[in-house]
Coordinates of C-alpha atoms in Angstrom, one line a residue:
M1 CA 97.4 18.0 -0.5
T2 CA 94.8 20.8 -0.3
V3 CA 91.6 21.7 -2.0
D4 CA 93.2 24.9 -3.2
T5 CA 95.5 23.3 -5.7
S6 CA 95.2 20.3 -8.0
P7 CA 98.5 18.4 -8.8
D8 CA 98.9 17.1 -12.4
V9 CA 101.0 14.1 -11.3
R10 CA 100.7 12.0 -8.1
V11 CA 103.5 9.7 -6.9
P12 CA 103.6 7.2 -4.0
A13 CA 105.1 8.4 -0.7
S14 CA 107.8 5.7 -0.9
A15 CA 109.3 7.5 -3.9
D16 CA 110.1 10.7 -1.9
R17 CA 113.7 9.7 -1.4
F18 CA 114.2 10.0 -5.1
L19 CA 112.5 13.4 -5.3
V20 CA 113.4 15.2 -2.1
K21 CA 117.0 16.0 -1.1
P22 CA 117.8 15.9 2.7
Y23 CA 119.0 19.2 4.1
A24 CA 122.7 19.5 4.6
E25 CA 122.4 19.6 8.4
M26 CA 120.3 16.4 8.5
N27 CA 121.9 13.0 9.1
A28 CA 121.8 10.4 6.3
G29 CA 118.7 8.6 7.8
A30 CA 116.5 11.7 8.2
R31 CA 114.3 13.3 5.6
P32 CA 112.1 16.4 5.7
L33 CA 108.8 15.7 7.4
F34 CA 106.3 17.7 5.4
G35 CA 103.0 15.9 4.9
Q36 CA 99.5 15.2 6.0
V37 CA 98.2 12.0 7.6
F38 CA 94.7 10.9 6.8
G39 CA 92.6 8.4 8.6
R40 CA 89.0 7.1 8.7
L41 CA 87.1 6.8 12.0
R42 CA 85.7 3.4 13.0
S43 CA 82.0 3.1 13.2
G44 CA 80.8 4.3 16.6
V45 CA 84.0 6.1 17.5
S46 CA 83.5 9.8 18.2
F47 CA 85.9 12.3 16.9
E48 CA 86.8 13.6 20.4
R49 CA 87.7 10.0 21.5
A50 CA 89.8 9.4 18.4
N51 CA 91.6 12.7 18.9
A52 CA 92.4 11.9 22.6
Q53 CA 93.8 8.4 21.6
A54 CA 95.8 9.6 18.6
D55 CA 97.4 12.6 20.2
P56 CA 100.1 10.7 22.3
L57 CA 100.8 8.4 19.4
L58 CA 101.3 11.2 16.9
N59 CA 103.3 13.3 19.4
A60 CA 105.7 10.4 20.1
A61 CA 106.3 9.9 16.3
Y62 CA 106.8 13.7 16.0
Q63 CA 109.4 13.7 18.8
D64 CA 111.3 10.8 17.1
E65 CA 111.6 12.8 13.9
V66 CA 112.7 15.9 15.8
E67 CA 115.5 14.0 17.5
K68 CA 116.6 12.7 14.0
I69 CA 116.7 16.3 12.7
F70 CA 118.2 17.8 15.9
P71 CA 120.3 15.1 17.5
Q72 CA 121.5 17.5 20.2
A73 CA 118.0 17.7 21.6
K74 CA 117.7 13.9 22.1
G75 CA 117.0 13.1 25.8
T76 CA 117.8 16.6 26.9
A77 CA 114.7 18.7 26.1
P78 CA 112.5 19.1 29.1
V79 CA 108.9 18.0 29.0
K80 CA 107.9 21.6 28.4
G81 CA 110.8 22.3 26.1
P82 CA 111.1 24.4 23.0
Y83 CA 110.4 21.5 20.6
E84 CA 107.2 20.5 22.3
S85 CA 104.3 20.3 19.9
R86 CA 100.8 19.0 20.2
L87 CA 99.4 17.3 17.1
R88 CA 95.6 17.0 16.8
L89 CA 93.1 15.6 14.4
E90 CA 90.9 17.8 12.3
P91 CA 87.9 16.9 10.3
I92 CA 88.3 17.2 6.5
A93 CA 84.6 17.2 5.5
N94 CA 85.4 20.3 3.5
G95 CA 88.9 19.4 2.6
V96 CA 92.2 20.9 3.8
S97 CA 92.6 24.5 2.7
A98 CA 95.4 27.0 3.2
L99 CA 93.3 29.8 1.9
R100 CA 90.2 29.2 4.1
A101 CA 91.6 30.7 7.2
Q102 CA 93.3 33.5 5.2
F103 CA 90.2 34.6 3.4
S104 CA 87.5 33.8 6.0
R105 CA 87.5 37.3 7.5
G106 CA 87.5 39.1 4.1
L107 CA 84.7 36.9 2.8
E108 CA 82.7 37.6 5.8
V109 CA 83.0 41.4 5.2
L110 CA 82.1 40.9 1.5
M111 CA 79.1 38.8 2.4
A112 CA 77.9 41.4 4.8
A113 CA 78.3 44.0 2.1
V114 CA 76.3 41.9 -0.3
G115 CA 73.5 41.5 2.3
L116 CA 73.4 45.3 2.8
L117 CA 73.2 45.8 -0.9
L118 CA 70.3 43.4 -1.1
L119 CA 68.5 45.3 1.6
M120 CA 69.1 48.5 -0.3
A121 CA 67.7 47.0 -3.5
C122 CA 64.7 45.8 -1.6
A123 CA 64.2 49.2 0.0
N124 CA 64.5 50.9 -3.4
V125 CA 62.0 48.6 -5.1
A126 CA 59.7 48.9 -2.1
G127 CA 59.8 52.7 -2.4
L128 CA 59.0 52.5 -6.1
L129 CA 56.1 50.1 -5.5
L130 CA 54.9 52.3 -2.7
A131 CA 54.7 55.3 -5.0
R132 CA 53.1 53.1 -7.7
S133 CA 50.5 51.8 -5.2
A134 CA 49.6 55.4 -4.4
A135 CA 49.0 56.1 -8.0
R136 CA 46.9 52.9 -8.3
A137 CA 45.0 53.6 -5.1
P138 CA 41.7 54.5 -6.9
E139 CA 42.0 51.3 -9.0
M140 CA 42.4 49.1 -5.9
S141 CA 39.6 51.0 -4.1
I142 CA 37.3 50.3 -7.0
R143 CA 38.2 46.6 -6.9
L144 CA 37.5 46.5 -3.2
A145 CA 34.2 48.3 -3.7
L146 CA 33.2 45.8 -6.3
G147 CA 33.7 42.9 -3.9
A148 CA 37.4 41.9 -4.2
S149 CA 38.7 40.6 -0.8
P150 CA 41.8 42.2 0.8
G151 CA 43.6 38.8 0.3
R152 CA 42.9 39.0 -3.4
I153 CA 44.5 42.4 -3.6
V154 CA 47.6 41.2 -1.6
R155 CA 48.0 38.2 -3.8
Q156 CA 47.8 40.3 -7.0
L157 CA 50.5 42.8 -5.8
L158 CA 52.7 40.0 -4.4
T159 CA 52.5 38.2 -7.7
E160 CA 53.6 41.4 -9.5
G161 CA 56.5 41.8 -7.0
L162 CA 57.4 38.1 -7.5
L163 CA 57.5 38.6 -11.3
L164 CA 59.9 41.6 -10.8
A165 CA 62.1 39.5 -8.5
V166 CA 62.1 36.5 -10.9
L167 CA 63.1 38.8 -13.8
G168 CA 65.9 40.4 -11.7
G169 CA 67.0 37.1 -10.3
T170 CA 67.2 35.6 -13.8
A171 CA 69.2 38.5 -15.0
G172 CA 71.5 38.2 -12.0
M173 CA 72.1 34.5 -12.6
L174 CA 72.9 35.1 -16.3
L175 CA 75.4 37.9 -15.2
T176 CA 76.9 35.4 -12.8
F177 CA 77.5 32.9 -15.6
V178 CA 79.2 35.6 -17.6
C179 CA 81.4 37.0 -14.8
L180 CA 82.3 33.8 -12.9
P181 CA 85.0 32.7 -15.5
V182 CA 86.5 36.2 -15.4
L183 CA 86.7 36.1 -11.6
V184 CA 88.2 32.6 -11.6
R185 CA 90.8 33.6 -14.1
G186 CA 91.7 36.7 -12.1
L187 CA 92.6 34.6 -9.0
P188 CA 96.4 34.5 -8.8
P189 CA 98.5 31.3 -8.0
V190 CA 99.2 30.5 -4.4
R191 CA 102.5 29.5 -2.8
D192 CA 103.0 26.2 -1.0
R193 CA 105.1 25.6 2.1
G194 CA 108.3 26.0 0.1
A195 CA 107.1 29.3 -1.5
V196 CA 106.7 27.6 -4.9
L197 CA 103.9 29.0 -7.0
Q198 CA 101.0 26.5 -7.5
P199 CA 98.1 27.2 -9.8
L200 CA 94.9 27.8 -7.9
A201 CA 92.4 25.1 -8.5
V202 CA 89.4 26.2 -6.4
H203 CA 86.2 24.8 -7.9
I204 CA 83.7 27.6 -8.2
A205 CA 80.5 26.7 -10.1
V206 CA 76.8 27.3 -10.0
D207 CA 75.4 24.0 -8.7
L208 CA 72.0 23.0 -7.3
H209 CA 72.9 24.4 -3.9
V210 CA 73.7 27.8 -5.4
L211 CA 70.6 27.7 -7.5
G212 CA 68.4 26.8 -4.5
F213 CA 69.9 29.6 -2.5
A214 CA 69.3 32.1 -5.4
V215 CA 65.7 31.0 -5.7
A216 CA 65.1 31.3 -1.9
I217 CA 66.7 34.8 -1.9
T218 CA 64.5 35.8 -4.9
V219 CA 61.3 34.7 -3.2
L220 CA 62.4 36.4 0.1
T221 CA 63.2 39.7 -1.7
A222 CA 59.8 39.6 -3.5
V223 CA 58.1 39.3 -0.1
L224 CA 60.3 42.0 1.4
F225 CA 59.7 44.7 -1.2
A226 CA 56.1 43.9 -2.2
L227 CA 54.5 43.1 1.2
S228 CA 54.3 46.7 2.6
P229 CA 52.7 48.2 -0.6
A230 CA 50.3 45.3 -0.9
W231 CA 49.3 45.5 2.8
R232 CA 48.6 49.2 2.5
S233 CA 46.5 48.8 -0.6
A234 CA 44.4 46.1 0.9
R235 CA 43.7 48.2 4.0
A236 CA 42.9 51.4 2.2
D237 CA 39.8 53.3 3.1
V238 CA 37.7 53.0 0.0
V239 CA 35.5 56.1 0.7
S240 CA 38.4 58.4 1.4
V241 CA 40.4 57.3 -1.6
L242 CA 37.5 57.7 -4.0
R243 CA 36.6 61.1 -2.7
S244 CA 40.2 62.5 -3.1
N245 CA 43.1 61.5 -5.4
R246 CA 45.7 63.3 -3.3
S247 CA 48.4 61.2 -1.6
S248 CA 48.3 61.0 2.2
T249 CA 51.0 62.2 4.5
R250 CA 51.4 58.6 5.8
R251 CA 52.5 57.4 2.4
L252 CA 55.1 60.2 2.1
A253 CA 56.4 59.4 5.6
A254 CA 56.8 55.7 4.8
R255 CA 58.6 56.6 1.6
N256 CA 60.9 59.0 3.5
I257 CA 61.7 56.3 6.1
I258 CA 62.7 53.9 3.4
V259 CA 65.0 56.6 1.8
A260 CA 66.7 57.4 5.1
A261 CA 67.4 53.7 5.6
Q262 CA 68.9 53.5 2.1
V263 CA 71.2 56.5 2.9
A264 CA 72.2 54.8 6.2
L265 CA 73.1 51.6 4.4
C266 CA 75.0 53.5 1.8
T267 CA 77.0 55.3 4.5
L268 CA 77.8 52.0 6.2
I269 CA 79.0 50.4 3.0
L270 CA 81.1 53.4 1.9
M271 CA 82.8 53.6 5.3
G272 CA 83.9 50.0 4.9
A273 CA 85.0 50.6 1.3
A274 CA 86.9 53.7 2.2
L275 CA 88.9 51.9 5.0
L276 CA 89.7 48.9 2.9
V277 CA 90.9 51.1 0.0
G278 CA 92.9 53.1 2.5
T279 CA 94.4 49.9 3.9
L280 CA 95.6 48.9 0.4
E281 CA 97.1 52.4 -0.3
R282 CA 98.7 52.5 3.2
M283 CA 100.4 49.1 2.6
R284 CA 101.5 50.1 -0.9
S285 CA 103.1 53.3 0.3
M286 CA 104.6 52.0 3.5
N287 CA 108.3 51.8 4.1
A288 CA 109.0 48.0 3.9
G289 CA 112.7 48.4 4.9
F290 CA 114.0 47.6 1.4
D291 CA 114.1 49.3 -2.0
R292 CA 111.3 47.8 -4.1
D293 CA 111.8 50.1 -7.1
H294 CA 115.3 49.1 -8.3
V295 CA 115.7 45.4 -7.7
V296 CA 115.1 42.4 -10.0
T297 CA 114.7 38.9 -8.5
L298 CA 115.5 35.6 -10.2
T299 CA 114.6 32.3 -8.5
I300 CA 116.6 29.3 -9.6
D301 CA 116.7 25.7 -8.5
P302 CA 119.6 23.8 -10.0
G303 CA 118.3 20.6 -8.5
L304 CA 115.6 20.5 -11.1
S305 CA 118.3 20.0 -13.8
G306 CA 120.1 17.3 -11.8
Y307 CA 122.8 19.5 -10.3
T308 CA 124.7 18.0 -7.3
A309 CA 125.4 20.2 -4.2
E310 CA 128.9 20.9 -5.5
Q311 CA 127.7 21.9 -8.9
S312 CA 125.0 24.1 -7.4
R313 CA 127.5 25.9 -5.3
A314 CA 129.8 26.5 -8.3
L315 CA 126.9 27.8 -10.3
S316 CA 125.7 30.3 -7.7
K317 CA 129.3 31.6 -7.2
R318 CA 129.9 32.0 -11.0
L319 CA 126.5 33.6 -11.5
L320 CA 127.3 36.1 -8.8
E321 CA 130.6 37.0 -10.4
E322 CA 129.2 37.3 -13.9
A323 CA 126.1 39.3 -12.9
R324 CA 128.3 42.0 -11.5
G325 CA 129.5 42.7 -15.0
L326 CA 126.1 43.3 -16.5
P327 CA 125.6 46.8 -17.8
G328 CA 123.4 48.8 -15.5
V329 CA 123.9 46.5 -12.5
S330 CA 125.2 48.3 -9.4
A331 CA 125.1 45.5 -6.9
V332 CA 124.3 41.8 -6.7
G333 CA 123.3 39.5 -3.9
I334 CA 122.0 36.0 -3.4
A335 CA 119.7 34.7 -0.7
S336 CA 118.3 31.4 0.2
R337 CA 114.9 32.9 0.7
A338 CA 113.0 35.7 -1.1
V339 CA 111.0 38.3 0.7
M340 CA 107.2 38.9 0.3
R341 CA 106.4 35.2 -0.5
G342 CA 104.4 34.4 2.6
T343 CA 106.8 31.8 4.0
G344 CA 110.4 31.4 5.2
V345 CA 112.6 29.6 7.6
K346 CA 112.0 29.8 11.4
A347 CA 114.1 28.7 14.3
T348 CA 114.1 28.6 18.1
L349 CA 116.9 30.9 19.4
G350 CA 117.9 32.6 22.6
P351 CA 120.8 34.5 24.1
A352 CA 123.7 32.3 25.2
G353 CA 123.1 30.7 28.6
S354 CA 119.4 31.6 28.8
R355 CA 116.8 29.0 29.2
I356 CA 114.5 28.5 26.2
G357 CA 110.9 27.5 27.0
A358 CA 108.0 26.2 25.0
T359 CA 106.7 29.8 24.5
D360 CA 109.9 30.6 22.6
F361 CA 109.3 27.9 19.9
L362 CA 110.2 29.2 16.4
N363 CA 110.7 32.8 17.7
S364 CA 113.1 33.9 14.9
S365 CA 113.4 33.9 11.2
L366 CA 116.5 32.9 9.2
N367 CA 118.0 33.8 5.9
D368 CA 121.4 32.9 4.3
V369 CA 122.8 35.7 2.2
T370 CA 126.0 36.6 0.3
P371 CA 128.1 39.7 0.9
G372 CA 126.5 42.6 -0.9
Y373 CA 122.9 41.4 -0.2
F374 CA 122.0 44.3 2.0
E375 CA 123.5 46.9 -0.4
T376 CA 121.5 45.3 -3.2
M377 CA 118.2 45.3 -1.3
G378 CA 118.7 48.9 0.0
M379 CA 118.9 47.7 3.7
R380 CA 121.2 49.9 5.7
I381 CA 123.6 48.5 8.3
V382 CA 123.0 50.6 11.4
A383 CA 125.7 49.1 13.6
G384 CA 128.8 47.0 13.1
R385 CA 129.8 45.8 9.6
D386 CA 128.6 43.9 6.6
F387 CA 129.6 40.4 5.7
N388 CA 132.9 39.9 3.8
W389 CA 134.2 36.9 1.8
F390 CA 136.2 35.7 4.9
D391 CA 133.1 35.1 7.0
R392 CA 132.8 31.4 6.5
S393 CA 129.4 29.8 7.5
H394 CA 131.1 26.8 9.1
A395 CA 133.4 28.9 11.4
T396 CA 132.8 28.7 15.2
P397 CA 131.1 30.8 16.4
R398 CA 129.4 31.7 13.2
K399 CA 129.4 35.4 12.3
V400 CA 125.9 36.7 11.8
I401 CA 124.0 39.9 11.3
V402 CA 120.7 40.5 13.0
N403 CA 117.9 43.0 12.5
Q404 CA 116.8 45.7 15.0
A405 CA 113.8 43.6 16.0
F406 CA 116.1 40.8 17.1
A407 CA 118.2 43.2 19.2
R408 CA 115.2 44.7 20.8
R409 CA 113.7 41.3 21.8
F410 CA 116.8 39.4 23.0
L411 CA 119.3 42.1 23.9
P412 CA 117.3 45.1 25.2
G413 CA 119.4 47.9 26.5
K414 CA 122.6 46.2 25.4
N415 CA 125.1 46.8 22.6
P416 CA 124.4 43.7 20.5
L417 CA 127.8 43.7 18.8
G418 CA 129.8 40.8 20.0
E419 CA 126.9 39.1 21.8
R420 CA 126.3 35.4 21.3
F421 CA 123.2 33.3 20.9
G422 CA 122.2 30.0 19.6
F423 CA 119.9 27.0 19.5
P424 CA 118.7 25.1 22.6
G425 CA 121.3 22.8 24.1
P426 CA 121.1 20.3 27.0
G427 CA 118.2 21.2 29.3
G428 CA 116.9 23.8 26.9
I429 CA 119.9 26.2 27.6
A430 CA 120.8 28.3 24.6
K431 CA 124.3 27.6 23.2
A432 CA 126.8 30.2 21.9
D433 CA 126.6 29.1 18.3
N434 CA 126.5 32.6 16.7
E435 CA 128.2 35.9 17.2
I436 CA 126.7 39.2 16.2
I437 CA 128.9 41.4 13.9
G438 CA 126.3 43.8 12.7
V439 CA 122.8 45.1 13.0
V440 CA 120.7 45.8 9.9
R441 CA 117.6 48.0 9.7
D442 CA 114.3 46.3 10.1
A443 CA 112.6 45.0 6.9
K444 CA 109.5 43.1 6.1
Y445 CA 110.0 39.4 5.5
R446 CA 107.0 37.3 4.6
S447 CA 104.4 40.0 4.0
L448 CA 103.7 43.6 4.5
R449 CA 100.9 42.8 7.0
E450 CA 103.1 40.6 9.2
P451 CA 105.0 42.4 12.1
I452 CA 108.7 42.4 11.4
P453 CA 110.1 39.2 13.0
P454 CA 113.5 38.9 14.8
T455 CA 115.7 37.9 11.8
V456 CA 119.1 36.4 11.6
Y457 CA 121.2 36.6 8.4
S458 CA 124.0 34.1 8.0
P459 CA 126.9 34.4 5.5
M460 CA 126.9 32.2 2.5
V461 CA 130.3 32.7 0.7
D462 CA 130.8 29.1 -0.5
G463 CA 127.6 29.0 -2.7
F464 CA 124.2 27.4 -2.3
D465 CA 123.5 23.7 -2.2
S466 CA 120.0 24.0 -3.6
A467 CA 117.5 26.6 -4.7
F468 CA 118.5 30.3 -4.3
V469 CA 117.2 33.8 -5.3
V470 CA 119.4 36.2 -7.1
Q471 CA 118.8 40.0 -6.6
L472 CA 120.1 42.5 -9.1
R473 CA 120.2 46.2 -8.2
T474 CA 120.0 48.7 -11.1
D475 CA 119.6 52.4 -11.5
Q476 CA 117.6 51.8 -14.7
R477 CA 114.1 50.5 -15.1
P478 CA 114.1 47.1 -13.4
E479 CA 112.1 45.6 -16.2
A480 CA 115.0 46.4 -18.6
M481 CA 117.3 44.0 -16.7
M482 CA 115.1 41.0 -17.3
A483 CA 116.4 40.2 -20.7
P484 CA 120.1 40.6 -19.9
A485 CA 119.7 38.5 -16.8
R486 CA 118.0 35.7 -18.7
K487 CA 120.6 35.8 -21.4
L488 CA 123.4 35.5 -18.8
L489 CA 121.8 32.5 -17.2
H490 CA 121.2 30.9 -20.6
A491 CA 124.9 31.4 -21.4
L492 CA 125.9 29.6 -18.2
D493 CA 123.5 26.7 -18.8
P494 CA 120.9 26.7 -21.6
E495 CA 118.9 23.9 -19.9
L496 CA 118.6 25.5 -16.5
P497 CA 115.1 26.9 -15.9
I498 CA 114.2 30.1 -14.2
I499 CA 111.4 29.4 -11.8
E500 CA 110.5 33.0 -11.4
A501 CA 111.7 36.4 -12.7
R502 CA 110.2 39.5 -11.3
T503 CA 110.9 43.0 -10.1
L504 CA 110.8 43.4 -6.4
R505 CA 107.8 45.8 -6.8
E506 CA 105.9 43.0 -8.6
E507 CA 106.7 40.7 -5.7
V508 CA 105.2 43.3 -3.3
E509 CA 102.2 43.8 -5.4
A510 CA 101.6 40.1 -5.8
S511 CA 101.7 39.7 -2.0
L512 CA 98.9 42.3 -1.7
W513 CA 96.4 40.4 -3.9
Q514 CA 94.0 39.7 -1.0
E515 CA 94.0 43.4 0.0
R516 CA 93.6 44.4 -3.6
L517 CA 90.7 42.1 -4.2
L518 CA 88.9 43.2 -1.1
A519 CA 89.5 46.9 -1.9
S520 CA 88.3 46.5 -5.5
L521 CA 85.1 44.6 -4.6
S522 CA 84.3 47.0 -1.7
A523 CA 84.8 50.0 -4.1
V524 CA 82.4 48.4 -6.6
F525 CA 79.9 47.7 -3.8
G526 CA 80.2 51.3 -2.6
A527 CA 79.5 52.6 -6.1
I528 CA 76.4 50.4 -6.4
A529 CA 75.3 51.5 -2.9
G530 CA 75.7 55.2 -4.0
L531 CA 73.7 54.6 -7.1
L532 CA 70.9 52.9 -5.3
A533 CA 70.8 55.6 -2.6
S534 CA 70.7 58.3 -5.4
I535 CA 67.8 56.5 -7.2
G536 CA 65.9 56.2 -3.9
L537 CA 66.4 59.8 -3.0
Y538 CA 65.5 61.0 -6.5
G539 CA 62.4 58.9 -6.5
A540 CA 61.2 60.1 -3.1
L541 CA 61.7 63.8 -4.0
D542 CA 60.2 63.4 -7.4
Y543 CA 57.2 61.6 -5.9
A544 CA 56.9 64.4 -3.3
V545 CA 56.8 67.0 -6.1
K546 CA 54.1 65.2 -8.0
S547 CA 52.1 64.7 -4.8
R548 CA 52.4 68.4 -3.9
T549 CA 51.8 69.9 -7.4
R550 CA 48.7 71.8 -6.3
E551 CA 50.4 73.2 -3.2
I552 CA 53.4 74.4 -5.3
G553 CA 51.1 76.0 -7.8
V554 CA 49.2 77.9 -5.1
R555 CA 52.5 79.1 -3.5
M556 CA 53.8 80.3 -6.9
A557 CA 50.5 81.9 -7.8
L558 CA 50.7 83.9 -4.5
G559 CA 54.1 85.2 -5.4
A560 CA 56.5 82.6 -3.9
H561 CA 60.0 83.0 -5.3
P562 CA 61.5 79.9 -7.1
A563 CA 64.3 79.9 -4.5
R564 CA 61.8 79.3 -1.7
V565 CA 60.3 76.4 -3.6
V566 CA 63.8 74.9 -4.1
G567 CA 64.5 75.5 -0.4
L568 CA 61.3 73.7 0.5
F569 CA 62.5 70.4 -1.1
S570 CA 66.2 71.0 -0.3
R571 CA 65.3 71.0 3.4
E572 CA 63.5 67.7 3.0
A573 CA 66.5 66.2 1.1
L574 CA 68.8 67.6 3.7
L575 CA 66.8 66.1 6.5
L576 CA 66.6 62.7 4.9
T577 CA 70.4 62.8 4.1
A578 CA 71.4 64.0 7.5
S579 CA 69.3 61.4 9.3
G580 CA 70.5 58.6 7.0
I581 CA 74.2 59.6 7.6
G582 CA 73.6 59.7 11.3
L583 CA 72.0 56.2 11.3
G584 CA 74.7 54.9 9.1
L585 CA 77.5 56.1 11.3
C586 CA 75.7 54.6 14.3
A587 CA 75.5 51.2 12.5
Y588 CA 79.1 51.5 11.6
A589 CA 80.0 52.1 15.2
A590 CA 78.4 48.7 16.0
A591 CA 80.3 47.0 13.2
A592 CA 83.7 48.8 13.7
V593 CA 85.0 46.1 16.1
W594 CA 84.3 43.5 13.4
I595 CA 85.9 45.4 10.5
R596 CA 88.9 46.5 12.5
R597 CA 90.4 43.0 11.9
M598 CA 90.7 43.8 8.2
L599 CA 92.5 47.1 8.6
F600 CA 96.2 47.8 8.7
D601 CA 97.8 50.9 10.2
L602 CA 94.4 52.6 10.2
R603 CA 91.9 53.5 13.0
P604 CA 88.3 52.4 12.5
W605 CA 87.3 56.1 12.9
E606 CA 89.9 57.5 10.6
P607 CA 89.0 61.2 10.3
F608 CA 89.8 61.4 6.6
A609 CA 87.6 58.4 5.8
V610 CA 84.7 59.7 7.8
L611 CA 84.8 63.2 6.3
S612 CA 85.2 61.7 2.8
V613 CA 82.2 59.5 3.2
V614 CA 80.0 62.3 4.6
F615 CA 81.1 64.6 1.7
L616 CA 80.4 61.8 -0.9
V617 CA 77.0 61.0 0.5
A618 CA 76.1 64.7 0.6
L619 CA 77.2 65.1 -3.0
I620 CA 75.2 62.1 -4.1
A621 CA 72.1 63.5 -2.3
A622 CA 72.6 66.9 -4.0
I623 CA 72.9 65.3 -7.4
A624 CA 69.8 63.2 -6.8
A625 CA 67.8 66.2 -5.5
A626 CA 68.6 68.6 -8.3
P627 CA 66.2 67.1 -10.9
A628 CA 63.2 67.2 -8.5
A629 CA 64.0 70.8 -7.4
Y630 CA 64.3 71.8 -11.1
R631 CA 60.9 70.2 -11.9
A632 CA 59.3 72.0 -8.9
V633 CA 60.3 75.5 -10.1
R634 CA 59.2 74.7 -13.6
I635 CA 55.6 74.0 -12.5
D636 CA 53.1 76.3 -14.2
P637 CA 50.6 77.6 -11.5
A638 CA 47.7 77.8 -13.9
S639 CA 48.2 74.3 -15.2
A640 CA 48.6 72.9 -11.7
L641 CA 45.4 74.4 -10.5
R642 CA 43.4 73.3 -13.5
A643 CA 44.7 69.8 -13.2
E644 CA 43.5 69.7 -9.5

């Protein structure tokens, strides 16, 4: 039981023997041990002490269950053997979650992006308030001259900033209430240990903790973006301000520093977004080792309809025969496990006669398949032969096919054909249970991000005792095969449910939902960052034009060409943009080690990403600077001089 899912029906553990079938290789007294043990600490007992006392007790119980499942290991596995496992207690103050570890890194990146956007928004509003304070400098000077204290001026401007923050925070909370249900509905179901889809039941709501955090952030942002303008207004030289209404160079410099910081943060956010989007596209276009564009998968569990093992085997064999006759189907295969579902079967294996140690525990993946499976999936046999209908799974030694990763790990520099391997025997020595008859090309198994594991494929020619996955290969659109496949299954048994029916491309896309979510959100954050940076740069240049209206009028009256005026502000925009990009790339260099964990098959300093971000920031700067430059060349010299 985890906090990620919420079951509709709960049953006592004593009823599991009526619900769960033992595996065929288990003895009659053993049942699968998949569960979580919960306990409450006694008063005064520390967690560390309870963990030290419970470890040997839990480990002994674990070893007893292992010996029931694998009788050959009883009394023979060494102390540091392949089945050794340490069980430890974990606190469940926040519940047991399968998604917490999976999403922790991605959420850290998103939270960092949110924090950077908050800083950009604060800098943007601070720049606007700084320009406004310059325009209100005479007003504040008059207030000071009439006896107002600097504290009174600071309180007034902070109150105005707080009002802006409250209005923005309220709008943000309302937007959260609107978007939160959409986000929750957009979260896909998750798979449990058996790869069965479970509806996601993560409780996401705006509670008192969230409201308190939002209020605290609102107050903090009000202080951040209003403090500097308020402090400058309170410390203004009354005489100098009242004698001249022109803006000081110090105010322009402060505004430029704020804009450069915005461009730097925009560059940092866009670098992360470019790499996360690139990771998604790289994973979508990678060669997974199988043909995702021409395969339909159907997941069936006859046990849900009360089928016995014999009936399930007969159904799978008949379904395989009938599916070959469907129009448009070029090949059919059945497997015990589907690919791209985040889970699978693992085993501890080793070359015959080799010693298997604790570090080799669960070093290989397994899958049972019918003849024709590799042709259906588009997985090429690179050595040896494919399975045929005479390769019985109960033959000794069992004929198996391994992938290239298995051959590289266990049989480096050897011809794998004819080699034998197996499970640990007495003393942890691998037995000769299996004989390699073929080597298949490497293919992804659990996910695209996972390195390809050593994989062993066993023949299943007598049918499947329990759940299985049917793969249909077609030269047509895979979606067009859904209806005929469902019709065929309905003809065999109208009451038999189809657990899942998807194209293999849909399976791959579903496995990428975390990468897709991170890429989408980072792209949105990048767009917001670009918008904020453009607003900040536009405001800075527009304020500079207004502040230097008299200077521009004098230049144009003396014969300055409009191009020189444009160049004057273009150089300023170029300087701000270049310094911001440089600072942003330096900040990214510090964060590259952190973001590298989220990338796949990409370098943190991917040249295309760096060049794309630099070009995009430069384009944003050019678009933001264009209106200010246009306003500058449209200034009438006579009007400007009369206004001054």
